[in-house]
Coordinates of C-alpha atoms and ligand atoms in Angstrom, one line a residue:
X1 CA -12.6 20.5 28.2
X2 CA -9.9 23.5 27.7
X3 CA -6.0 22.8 27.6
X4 CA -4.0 22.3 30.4
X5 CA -2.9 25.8 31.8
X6 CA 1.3 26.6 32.3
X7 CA 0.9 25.3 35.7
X8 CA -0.4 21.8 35.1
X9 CA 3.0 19.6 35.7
X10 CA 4.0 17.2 33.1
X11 CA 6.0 14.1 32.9
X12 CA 7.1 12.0 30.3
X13 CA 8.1 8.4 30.8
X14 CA 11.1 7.4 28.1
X15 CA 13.9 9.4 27.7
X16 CA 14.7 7.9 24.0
X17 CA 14.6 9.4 20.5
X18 CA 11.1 10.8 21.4
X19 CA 10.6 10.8 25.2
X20 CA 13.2 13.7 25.1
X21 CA 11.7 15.2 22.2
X22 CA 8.3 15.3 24.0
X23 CA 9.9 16.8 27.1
X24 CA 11.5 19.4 25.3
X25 CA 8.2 20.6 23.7
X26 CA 6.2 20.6 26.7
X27 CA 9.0 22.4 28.7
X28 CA 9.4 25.0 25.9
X29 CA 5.5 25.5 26.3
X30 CA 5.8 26.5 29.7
X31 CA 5.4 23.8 31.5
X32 CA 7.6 21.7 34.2
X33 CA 8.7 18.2 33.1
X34 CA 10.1 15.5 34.9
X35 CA 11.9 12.7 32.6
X36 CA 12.2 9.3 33.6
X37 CA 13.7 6.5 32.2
X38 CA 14.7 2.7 33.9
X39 CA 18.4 3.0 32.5
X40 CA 19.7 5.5 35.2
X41 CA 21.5 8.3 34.0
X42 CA 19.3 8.5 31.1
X43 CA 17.2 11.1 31.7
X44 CA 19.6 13.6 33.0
X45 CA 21.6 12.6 30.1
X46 CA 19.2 13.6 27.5
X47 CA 18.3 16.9 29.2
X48 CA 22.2 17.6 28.9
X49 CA 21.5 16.4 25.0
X50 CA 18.7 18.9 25.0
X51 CA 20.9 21.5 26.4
X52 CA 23.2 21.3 23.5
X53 CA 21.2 21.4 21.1
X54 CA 19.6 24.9 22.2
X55 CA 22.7 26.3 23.2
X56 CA 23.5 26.1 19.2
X57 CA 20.7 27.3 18.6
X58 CA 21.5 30.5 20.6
X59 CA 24.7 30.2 19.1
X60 CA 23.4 30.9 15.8
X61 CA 21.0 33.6 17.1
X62 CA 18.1 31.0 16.2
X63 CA 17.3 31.1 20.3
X64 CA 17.4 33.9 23.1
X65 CA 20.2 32.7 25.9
X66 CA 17.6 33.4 28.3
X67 CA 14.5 31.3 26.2
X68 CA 17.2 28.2 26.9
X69 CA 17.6 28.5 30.0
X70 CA 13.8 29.3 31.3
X71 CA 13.3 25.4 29.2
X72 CA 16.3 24.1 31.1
X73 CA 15.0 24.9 34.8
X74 CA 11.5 23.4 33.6
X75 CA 12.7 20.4 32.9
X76 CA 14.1 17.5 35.9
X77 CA 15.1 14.3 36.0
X78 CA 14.1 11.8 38.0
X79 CA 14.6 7.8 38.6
X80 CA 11.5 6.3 39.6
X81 CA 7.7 6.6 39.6
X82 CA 6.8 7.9 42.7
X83 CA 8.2 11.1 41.8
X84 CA 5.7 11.4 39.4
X85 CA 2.2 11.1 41.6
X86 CA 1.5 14.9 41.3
X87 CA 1.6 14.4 37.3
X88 CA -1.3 16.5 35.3
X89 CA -0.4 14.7 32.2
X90 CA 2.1 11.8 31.9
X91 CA 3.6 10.9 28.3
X92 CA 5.0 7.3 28.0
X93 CA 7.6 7.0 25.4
X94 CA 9.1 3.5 26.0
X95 CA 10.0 0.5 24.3
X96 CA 7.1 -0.3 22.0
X97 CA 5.6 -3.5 23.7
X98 CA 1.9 -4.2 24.6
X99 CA 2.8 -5.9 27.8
X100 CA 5.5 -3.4 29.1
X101 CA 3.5 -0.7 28.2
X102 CA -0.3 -2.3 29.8
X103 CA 2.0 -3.2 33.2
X104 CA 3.3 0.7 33.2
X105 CA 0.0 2.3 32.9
X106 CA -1.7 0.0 35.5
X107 CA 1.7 0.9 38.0
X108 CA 0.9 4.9 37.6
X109 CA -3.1 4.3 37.7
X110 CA -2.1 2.9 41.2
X111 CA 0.3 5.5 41.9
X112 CA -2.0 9.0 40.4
X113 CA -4.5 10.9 41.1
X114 CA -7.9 10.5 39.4
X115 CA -7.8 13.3 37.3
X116 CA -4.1 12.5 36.0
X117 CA -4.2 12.0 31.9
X118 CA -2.3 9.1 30.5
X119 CA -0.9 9.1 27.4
X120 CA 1.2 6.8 25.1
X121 CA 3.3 8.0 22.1
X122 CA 2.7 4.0 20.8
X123 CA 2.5 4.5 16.7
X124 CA 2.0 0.6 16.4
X125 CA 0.1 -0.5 19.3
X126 CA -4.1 -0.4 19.8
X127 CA -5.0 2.4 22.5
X128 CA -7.6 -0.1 23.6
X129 CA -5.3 -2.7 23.8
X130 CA -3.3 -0.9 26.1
X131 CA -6.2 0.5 28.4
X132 CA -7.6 -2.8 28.6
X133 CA -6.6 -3.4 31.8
X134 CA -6.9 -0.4 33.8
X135 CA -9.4 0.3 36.2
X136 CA -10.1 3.6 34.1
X137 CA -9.4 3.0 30.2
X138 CA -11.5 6.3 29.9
X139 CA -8.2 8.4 31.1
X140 CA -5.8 6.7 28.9
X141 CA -5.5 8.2 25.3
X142 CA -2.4 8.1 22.6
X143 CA -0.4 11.6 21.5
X144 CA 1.3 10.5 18.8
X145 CA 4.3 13.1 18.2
X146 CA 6.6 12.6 15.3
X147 CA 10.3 12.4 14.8
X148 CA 11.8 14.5 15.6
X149 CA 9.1 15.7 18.4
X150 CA 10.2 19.7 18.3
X151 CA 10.4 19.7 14.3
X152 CA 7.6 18.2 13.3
X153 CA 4.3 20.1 13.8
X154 CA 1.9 16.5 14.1
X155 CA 0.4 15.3 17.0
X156 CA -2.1 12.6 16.3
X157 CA -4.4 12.4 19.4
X158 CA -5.9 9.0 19.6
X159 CA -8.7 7.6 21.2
X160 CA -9.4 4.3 22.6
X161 CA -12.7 2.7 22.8
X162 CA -13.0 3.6 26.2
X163 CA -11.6 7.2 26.3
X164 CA -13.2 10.3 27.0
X165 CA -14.1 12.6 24.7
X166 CA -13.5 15.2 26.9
X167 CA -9.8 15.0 27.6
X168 CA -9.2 13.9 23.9
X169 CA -10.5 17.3 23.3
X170 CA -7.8 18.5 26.2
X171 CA -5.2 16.7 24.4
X172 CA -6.1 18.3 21.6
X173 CA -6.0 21.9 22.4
X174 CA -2.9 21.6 24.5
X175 CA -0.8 20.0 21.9
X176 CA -2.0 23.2 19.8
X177 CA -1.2 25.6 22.7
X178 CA 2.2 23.5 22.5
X179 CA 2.2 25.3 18.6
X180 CA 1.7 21.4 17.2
X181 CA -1.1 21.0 14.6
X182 CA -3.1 18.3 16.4
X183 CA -5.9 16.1 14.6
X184 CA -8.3 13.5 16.3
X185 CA -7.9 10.1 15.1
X186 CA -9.3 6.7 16.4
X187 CA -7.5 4.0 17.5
X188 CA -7.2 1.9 14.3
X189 CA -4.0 0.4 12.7
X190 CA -1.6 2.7 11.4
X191 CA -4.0 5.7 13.1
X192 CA -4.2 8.4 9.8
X193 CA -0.3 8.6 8.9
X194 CA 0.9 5.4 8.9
X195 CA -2.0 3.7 7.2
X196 CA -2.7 6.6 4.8
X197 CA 0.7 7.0 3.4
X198 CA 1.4 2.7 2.5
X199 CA 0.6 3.2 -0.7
X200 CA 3.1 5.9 -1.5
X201 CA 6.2 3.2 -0.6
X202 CA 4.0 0.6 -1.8
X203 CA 3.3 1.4 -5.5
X204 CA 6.9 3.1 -6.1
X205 CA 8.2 -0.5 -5.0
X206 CA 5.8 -2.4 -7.4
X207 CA 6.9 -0.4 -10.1
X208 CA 10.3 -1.2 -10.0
X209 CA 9.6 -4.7 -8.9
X210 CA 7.8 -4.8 -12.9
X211 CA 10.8 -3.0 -14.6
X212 CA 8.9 -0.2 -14.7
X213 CA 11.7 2.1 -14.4
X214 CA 14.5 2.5 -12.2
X215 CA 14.5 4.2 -8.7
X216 CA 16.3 7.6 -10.0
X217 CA 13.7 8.0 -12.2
X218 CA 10.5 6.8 -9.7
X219 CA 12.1 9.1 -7.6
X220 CA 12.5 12.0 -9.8
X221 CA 8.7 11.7 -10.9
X222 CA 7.5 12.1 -7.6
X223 CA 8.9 14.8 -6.7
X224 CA 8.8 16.7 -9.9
X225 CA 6.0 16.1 -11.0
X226 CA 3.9 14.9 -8.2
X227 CA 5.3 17.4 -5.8
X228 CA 6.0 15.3 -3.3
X229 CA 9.4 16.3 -1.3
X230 CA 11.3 13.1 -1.8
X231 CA 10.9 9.8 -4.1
X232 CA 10.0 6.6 -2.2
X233 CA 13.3 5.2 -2.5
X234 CA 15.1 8.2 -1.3
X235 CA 12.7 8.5 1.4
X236 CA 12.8 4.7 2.8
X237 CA 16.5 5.2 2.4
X238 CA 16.1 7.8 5.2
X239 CA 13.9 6.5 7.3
X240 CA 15.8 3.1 7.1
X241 CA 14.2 -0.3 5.6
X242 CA 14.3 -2.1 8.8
X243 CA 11.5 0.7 10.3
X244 CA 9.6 1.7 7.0
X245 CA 9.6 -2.2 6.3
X246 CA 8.3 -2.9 10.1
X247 CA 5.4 -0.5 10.1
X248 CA 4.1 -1.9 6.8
X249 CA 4.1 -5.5 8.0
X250 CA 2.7 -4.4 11.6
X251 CA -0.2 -2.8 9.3
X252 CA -0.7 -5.4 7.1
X253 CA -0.6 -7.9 10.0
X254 CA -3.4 -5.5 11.8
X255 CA -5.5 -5.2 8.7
X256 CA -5.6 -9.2 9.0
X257 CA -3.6 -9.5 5.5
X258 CA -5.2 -7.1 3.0
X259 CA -3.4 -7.1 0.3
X260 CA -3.2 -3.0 0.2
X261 CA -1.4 -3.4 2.8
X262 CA 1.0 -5.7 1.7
X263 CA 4.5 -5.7 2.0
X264 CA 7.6 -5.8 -0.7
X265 CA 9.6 -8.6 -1.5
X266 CA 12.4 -6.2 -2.8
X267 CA 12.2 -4.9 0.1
X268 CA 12.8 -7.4 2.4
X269 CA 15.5 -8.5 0.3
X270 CA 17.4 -5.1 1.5
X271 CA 16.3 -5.7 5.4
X272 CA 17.7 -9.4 5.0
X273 CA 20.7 -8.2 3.5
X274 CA 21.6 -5.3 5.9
X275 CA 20.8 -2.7 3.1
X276 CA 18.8 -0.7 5.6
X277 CA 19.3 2.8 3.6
X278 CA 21.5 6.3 4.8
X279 CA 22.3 4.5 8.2
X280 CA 24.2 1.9 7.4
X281 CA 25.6 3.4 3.5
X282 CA 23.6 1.5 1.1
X283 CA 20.0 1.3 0.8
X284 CA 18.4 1.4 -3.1
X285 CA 21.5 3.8 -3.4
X286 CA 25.2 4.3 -2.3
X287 CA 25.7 6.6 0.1
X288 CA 29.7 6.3 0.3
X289 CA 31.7 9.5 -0.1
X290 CA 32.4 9.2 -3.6
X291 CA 28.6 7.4 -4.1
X292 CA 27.1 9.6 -6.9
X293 CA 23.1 9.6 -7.4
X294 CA 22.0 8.5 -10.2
X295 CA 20.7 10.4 -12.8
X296 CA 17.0 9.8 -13.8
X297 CA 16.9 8.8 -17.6
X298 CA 15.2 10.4 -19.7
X299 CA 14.0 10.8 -23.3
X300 CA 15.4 13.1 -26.1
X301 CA 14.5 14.1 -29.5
X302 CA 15.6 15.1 -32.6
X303 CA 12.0 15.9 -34.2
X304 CA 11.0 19.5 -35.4
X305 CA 7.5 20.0 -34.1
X306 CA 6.0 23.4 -35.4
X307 CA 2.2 22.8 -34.0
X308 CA -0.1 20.6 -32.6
X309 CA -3.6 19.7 -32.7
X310 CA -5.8 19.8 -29.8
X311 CA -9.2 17.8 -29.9
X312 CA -11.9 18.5 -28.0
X313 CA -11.3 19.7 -24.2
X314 CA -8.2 17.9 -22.5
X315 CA -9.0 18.9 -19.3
X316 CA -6.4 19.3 -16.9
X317 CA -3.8 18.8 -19.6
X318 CA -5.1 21.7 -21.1
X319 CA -2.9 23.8 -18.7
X320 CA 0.0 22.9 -21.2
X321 CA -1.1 25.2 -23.7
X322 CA -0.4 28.2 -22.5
X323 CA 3.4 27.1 -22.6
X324 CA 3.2 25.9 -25.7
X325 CA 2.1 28.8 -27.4
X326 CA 4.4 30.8 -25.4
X327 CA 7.4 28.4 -26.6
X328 CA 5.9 29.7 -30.5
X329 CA 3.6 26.9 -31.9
X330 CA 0.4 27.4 -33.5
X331 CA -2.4 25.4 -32.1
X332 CA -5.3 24.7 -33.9
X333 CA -8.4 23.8 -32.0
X334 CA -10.8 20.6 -33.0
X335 CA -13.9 18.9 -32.1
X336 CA -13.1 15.6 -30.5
X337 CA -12.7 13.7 -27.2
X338 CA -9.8 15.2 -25.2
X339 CA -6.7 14.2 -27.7
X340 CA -3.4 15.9 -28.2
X341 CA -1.9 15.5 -31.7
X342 CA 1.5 16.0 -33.0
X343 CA 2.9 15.0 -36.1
X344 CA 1.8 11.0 -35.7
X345 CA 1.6 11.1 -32.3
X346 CA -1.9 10.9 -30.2
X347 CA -0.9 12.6 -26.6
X348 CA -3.9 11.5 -24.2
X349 CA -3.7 12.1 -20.1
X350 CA -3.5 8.7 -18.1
X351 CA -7.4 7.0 -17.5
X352 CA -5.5 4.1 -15.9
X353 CA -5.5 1.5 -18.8
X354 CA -2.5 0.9 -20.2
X355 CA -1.3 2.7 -23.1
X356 CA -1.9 -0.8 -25.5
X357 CA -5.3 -1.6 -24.1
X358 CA -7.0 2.1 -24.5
X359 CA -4.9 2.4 -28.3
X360 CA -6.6 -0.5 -29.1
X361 CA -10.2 -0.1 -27.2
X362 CA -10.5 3.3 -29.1
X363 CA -9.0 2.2 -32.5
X364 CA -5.8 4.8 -32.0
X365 CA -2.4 4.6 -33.3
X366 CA 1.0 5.8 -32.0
X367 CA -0.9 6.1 -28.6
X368 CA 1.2 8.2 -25.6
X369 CA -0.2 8.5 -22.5
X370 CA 1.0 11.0 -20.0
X371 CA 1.7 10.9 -16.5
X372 CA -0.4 12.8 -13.8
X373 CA 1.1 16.2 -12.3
X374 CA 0.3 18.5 -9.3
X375 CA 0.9 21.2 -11.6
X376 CA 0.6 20.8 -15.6
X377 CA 1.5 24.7 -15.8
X378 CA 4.5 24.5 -13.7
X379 CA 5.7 21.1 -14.0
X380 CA 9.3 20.2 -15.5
X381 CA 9.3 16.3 -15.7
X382 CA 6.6 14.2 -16.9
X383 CA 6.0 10.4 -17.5
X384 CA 4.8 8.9 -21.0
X385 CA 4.3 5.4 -21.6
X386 CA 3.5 4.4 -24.9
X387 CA 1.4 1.8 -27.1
X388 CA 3.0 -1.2 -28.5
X389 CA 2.9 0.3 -32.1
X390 CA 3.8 3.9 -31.2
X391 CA 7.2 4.2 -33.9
X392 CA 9.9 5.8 -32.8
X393 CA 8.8 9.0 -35.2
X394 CA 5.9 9.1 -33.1
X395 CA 7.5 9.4 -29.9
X396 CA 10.1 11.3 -31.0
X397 CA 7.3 14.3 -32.2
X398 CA 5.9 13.6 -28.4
X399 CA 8.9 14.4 -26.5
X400 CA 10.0 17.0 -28.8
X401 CA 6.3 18.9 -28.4
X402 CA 7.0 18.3 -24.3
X403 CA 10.3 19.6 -24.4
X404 CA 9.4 23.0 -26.5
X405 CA 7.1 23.6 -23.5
X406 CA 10.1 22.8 -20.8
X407 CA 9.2 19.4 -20.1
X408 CA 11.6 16.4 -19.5
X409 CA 9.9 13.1 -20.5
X410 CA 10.6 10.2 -18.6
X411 CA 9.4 7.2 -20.5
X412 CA 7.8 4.2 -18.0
X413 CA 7.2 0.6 -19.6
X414 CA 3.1 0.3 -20.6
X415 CA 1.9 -0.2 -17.0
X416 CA -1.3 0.9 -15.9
X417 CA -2.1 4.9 -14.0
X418 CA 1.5 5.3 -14.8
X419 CA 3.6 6.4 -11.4
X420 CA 2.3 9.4 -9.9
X421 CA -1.6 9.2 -11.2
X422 CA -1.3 5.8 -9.6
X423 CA 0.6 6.7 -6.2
X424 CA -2.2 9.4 -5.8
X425 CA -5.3 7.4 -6.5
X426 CA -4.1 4.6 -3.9
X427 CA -3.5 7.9 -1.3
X428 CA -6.7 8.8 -2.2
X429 CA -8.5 5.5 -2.2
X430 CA -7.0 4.7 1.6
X431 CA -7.8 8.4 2.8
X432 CA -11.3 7.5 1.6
X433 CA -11.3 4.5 3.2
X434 CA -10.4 5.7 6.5
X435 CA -13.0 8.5 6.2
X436 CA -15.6 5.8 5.4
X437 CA -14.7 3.6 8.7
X438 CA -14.2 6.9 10.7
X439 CA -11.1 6.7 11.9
X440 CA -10.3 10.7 11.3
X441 CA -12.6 13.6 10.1
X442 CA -11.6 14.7 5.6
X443 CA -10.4 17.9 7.4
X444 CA -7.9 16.1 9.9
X445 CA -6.7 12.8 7.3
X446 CA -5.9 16.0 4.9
X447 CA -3.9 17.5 7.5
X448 CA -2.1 14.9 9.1
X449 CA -0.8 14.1 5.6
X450 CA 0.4 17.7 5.0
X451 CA 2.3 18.0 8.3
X452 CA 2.8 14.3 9.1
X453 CA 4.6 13.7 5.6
X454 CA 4.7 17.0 4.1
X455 CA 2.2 16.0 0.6
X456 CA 1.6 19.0 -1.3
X457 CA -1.9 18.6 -0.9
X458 CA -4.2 16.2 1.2
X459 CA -5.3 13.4 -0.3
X460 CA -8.7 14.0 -0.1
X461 CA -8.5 17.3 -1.6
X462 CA -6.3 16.3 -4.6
X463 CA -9.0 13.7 -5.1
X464 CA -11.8 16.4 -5.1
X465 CA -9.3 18.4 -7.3
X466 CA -8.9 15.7 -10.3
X467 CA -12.9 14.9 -10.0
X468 CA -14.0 11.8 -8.1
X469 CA -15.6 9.8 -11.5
X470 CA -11.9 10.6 -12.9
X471 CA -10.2 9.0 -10.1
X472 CA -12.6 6.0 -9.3
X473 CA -12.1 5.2 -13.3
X474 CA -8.4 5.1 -13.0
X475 CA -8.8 2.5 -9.8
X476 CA -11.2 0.3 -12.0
X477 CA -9.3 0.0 -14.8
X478 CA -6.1 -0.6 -12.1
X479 CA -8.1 -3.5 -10.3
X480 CA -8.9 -4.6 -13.9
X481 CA -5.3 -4.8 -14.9
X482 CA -4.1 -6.6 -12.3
X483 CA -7.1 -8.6 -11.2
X484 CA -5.9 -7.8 -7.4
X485 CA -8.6 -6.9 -4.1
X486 CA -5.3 -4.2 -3.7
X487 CA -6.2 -2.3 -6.2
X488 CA -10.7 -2.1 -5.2
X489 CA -12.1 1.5 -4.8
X490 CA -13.6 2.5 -1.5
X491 CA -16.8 2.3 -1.2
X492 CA -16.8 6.0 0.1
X493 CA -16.0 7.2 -4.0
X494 CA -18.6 5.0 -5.2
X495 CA -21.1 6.7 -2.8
X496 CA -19.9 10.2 -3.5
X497 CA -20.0 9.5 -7.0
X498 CA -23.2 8.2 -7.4
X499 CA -24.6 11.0 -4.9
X500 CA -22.8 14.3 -7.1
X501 CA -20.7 14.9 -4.2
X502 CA -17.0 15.6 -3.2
X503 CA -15.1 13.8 -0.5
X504 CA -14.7 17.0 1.7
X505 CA -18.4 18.1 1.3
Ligands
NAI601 P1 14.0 4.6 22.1 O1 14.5 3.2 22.1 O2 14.9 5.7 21.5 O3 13.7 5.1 23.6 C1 13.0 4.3 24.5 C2 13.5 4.6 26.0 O4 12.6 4.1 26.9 C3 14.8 4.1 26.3 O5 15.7 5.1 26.8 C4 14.6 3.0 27.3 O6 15.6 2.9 28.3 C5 13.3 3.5 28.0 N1 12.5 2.5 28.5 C6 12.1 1.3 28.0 N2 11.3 0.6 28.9 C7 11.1 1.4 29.9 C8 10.3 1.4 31.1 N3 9.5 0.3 31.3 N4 10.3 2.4 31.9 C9 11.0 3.5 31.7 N5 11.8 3.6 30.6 C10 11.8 2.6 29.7 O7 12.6 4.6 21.5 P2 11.8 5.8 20.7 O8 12.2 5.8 19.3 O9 12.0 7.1 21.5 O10 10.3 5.3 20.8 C11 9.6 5.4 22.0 C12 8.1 5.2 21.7 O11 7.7 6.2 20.8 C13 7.8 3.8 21.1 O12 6.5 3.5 21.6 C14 7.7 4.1 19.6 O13 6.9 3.2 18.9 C15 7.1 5.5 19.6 N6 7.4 6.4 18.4 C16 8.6 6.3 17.8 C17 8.9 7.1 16.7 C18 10.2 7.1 16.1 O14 10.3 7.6 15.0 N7 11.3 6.7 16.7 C19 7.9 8.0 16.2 C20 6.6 8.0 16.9 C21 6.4 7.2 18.0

């Protein structure tokens, strides 16, 4: 089934934070919207909200004057249902509540005709659930838009056990005509975005639950060297604790308790204490006016490093070379197994033991293991973490070899995949995971992720990327540090392992 044309009539049920959002959208598509919401006065006044906030757009020559206006006389309040009856497509965006929201639909099933889609913006709530107790559960699917509803290019469009494929596909390729990027997704906890991206909060808060490091530098490492546009702490800080905090317990409560899922204690312990990040001026940081951010700490080094020795193929570390020969040192090439020397430092990339265990599993000395990075040719901050007899000559060569090739070195306590390796193998272990129970297509999981959160690369294809026997390695030896069912590889890398094959083949 095609997308709705310009003349199908739209409403949208909710005039909050995202019920306005929606209705801008669809009005700005073409379409005519009526907004409704029970506190009267609210729809008209978030029309008059959207109204400002296009007239600065026009203001600053982002908008033409007439562009605003054609969306203004698309969209009209109105205060109760039965204005709606003629709807193509109606949008609830209410208060998030299984009962309010089943009593709702069943009211505008009584009220439409047939061929009228419904649709919730629920991110929490089963779509089953919800079209349990209509007459036809087949009509009822979720578009999940994300905040804020014009900025952000995901829809997720969810179906239900009982919807129809058919007007998923509607959904679908209206929300694109809408200039969204829509995926399909079924209705499973979290849908793709908000099960996918646990792990990124989760392991960022375990690390600084251990002393791993502090949140400057957790935060720092992500973004520089894992690419990712904000740290976990910074991020959460945004979203607020109280609503990142509440989406991970609502999962984990879903996902009947599994421990992936499960939520922080530090956490918490900002929620109960008000801490709830930006909003309310103190989250893991200060955000007072004279608050300053913390810098990241980080390593530095007096050592004189004129070469180093590079044994065997180092794989994807071995994008460092060409900096370091462009930074002047002479390189001499070896047989061996994937080993960077310097002075009496061993420089190894991450396998997911920690630094102590693999030193003294292989018989090394002076072991330093380094961090994963989107980009070892571009990247300016790295982690190291380093073996318990690593002297301080050692590390000293280490950081002085990483800083001839423009690299600050963060150094993280001896903890296992380190903090970006780690953040994106548990990405990529839940993206597997929800491509094994088929909840989204590799294609659509990758995408949500880009344009849902913005990663720098899907999960899935980062995972293809760094080679799934790399990555399922790096899980195994994380489930066998910490003896935890959290840390247990999908069952989708062992098969694609065993079977040669890549997780988007
Ligand atoms: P909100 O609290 O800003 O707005 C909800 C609006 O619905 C309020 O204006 C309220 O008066 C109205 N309302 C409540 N019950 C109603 C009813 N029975 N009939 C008509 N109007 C009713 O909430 P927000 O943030 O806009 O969320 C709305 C929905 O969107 C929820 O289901 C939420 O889970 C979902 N959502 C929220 C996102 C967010 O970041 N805020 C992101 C994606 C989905």
């Amino acid at each position: 089934m095609s997308a709705l044309t310009k003349e199908a009539r739209i409403a949208v049920i909710g005039a909050g934070a995202m019920g306005a959002g929606i209705a801008q959208v669809a009005a700005q598509a073409g379409h005519r919207v009526r907004l409704l919401d029970q506190r009267p006065g609210a729809a008209a006044q978030a029309i008059a909200n959207i109204d400002q906030q296009l007239s600065k757009r026009v203001q600053n020559g982002k908008l033409e004057a007439s562009a605003r206006q054609a969306t203004l006389d698309r969209l009209q309040p109105v205060e109760s249902l039965d204005k709606l009856v003629d709807s193509d497509l109606i949008i609830e965006a209410i208060v998030e509540n299984l009962e309010v929201k089943r009593q709702l639909f069943q009211e505008l099933e009584s009220l439409c005709h047939p061929s009228c889609i419904l649709a919730s913006n629920t991110s929490s709530l089963s779509i089953t659930s919800i079209a349990a107790g209509l007459q036809h559960p087949e009509r009822l699917l979720g578009l999940h838009f994300f905040n804020p509803a014009p900025v952000m290019a995901l829809v997720e469009v969810v179906s239900g056990l009982a919807s129809d494929p058919a007007l998923a596909q509607c959904l679908y390729e209206t929300a694109r005509n809408w200039g969204k990027k829509p995926v399909h997704a079924r209705s499973t906890p979290g849908f793709i975005v908000n099960r996918v991206a646990r792990p990124f909060y989760a392991e960022s808060l375990r690390l600084l639950q251990e002393g791993a490091a502090d949140c400057a530098t957790l935060d720092a490492l992500l973004r520089e060297a894992g690419g990712f546009a904000m740290g976990a702490f910074e991020l959460t800080d945004l979203i607020g604790h109280d609503v990142n905090y509440g989406v991970t317990c609502s999962v984990f409560a879903a996902y009947y308790g599994d421990t992936r899922f499960q939520p922080s204690l530090i956490q918490k312990e900002l929620v109960d204490a008000g801490h709830l990040g930006r909003k309310s001026g103190q989250g893991f940081y200060r955000y007072a006016a004279d608050a300053q951010r913390p810098a990241p700490s980080q390593l530095s080094s007096s050592a004189k490093v004129e070469g180093c020795v590079v044994e065997g193929d180092l794989g994807m570390l071995g994008e460092l070379l060409p900096r370091l020969r462009q930074a002047g040192l002479e390189i001499i090439q070896r047989d061996g197994s994937g080993l960077l020397r310097v002075g009496d430092a061993v420089l190894a990339l991450s396998d997911g033991r920690m630094a102590s265990q693999r030193a003294r599993d292989s018989g090394l000395r002076n072991l330093i293991l380094l961090d994963l990075a989107l980009d070892y040719g571009q990247v300016q901050r790295l982690a190291i973490s380093c073996s318990a007899d690593t002297s301080a000559l050692a590390q000293d060569q280490a950081v002085a070899l990483l800083n001839r090739a423009g690299i600050q070195v963060c150094r993280l306590s001896d903890t296992p995949a380190l903090a970006v390796l780690r953040t994106v193998a548990m990405l990529a272990n839940e993206a597997a995971d929800a491509l094994l129970q088929g909840v989204a297509s590799a294609v659509d999981i990758d995408l949500a992720m880009r344009a849902g959160v913005n990663y720098p690369q899907g999960p899935l294809a980062w995972a293809d990327r760094l080679g799934l026997g790399y990555l399922l390695q790096v899980l195994e030896h994380l489930q066998g540090a910490y003896g935890e069912d959290r840390y247990r590889p999908s069952l989708l890398l062992r098969r694609r392992v065993a079977e040669g094959r890549n997780l988007h083949d």
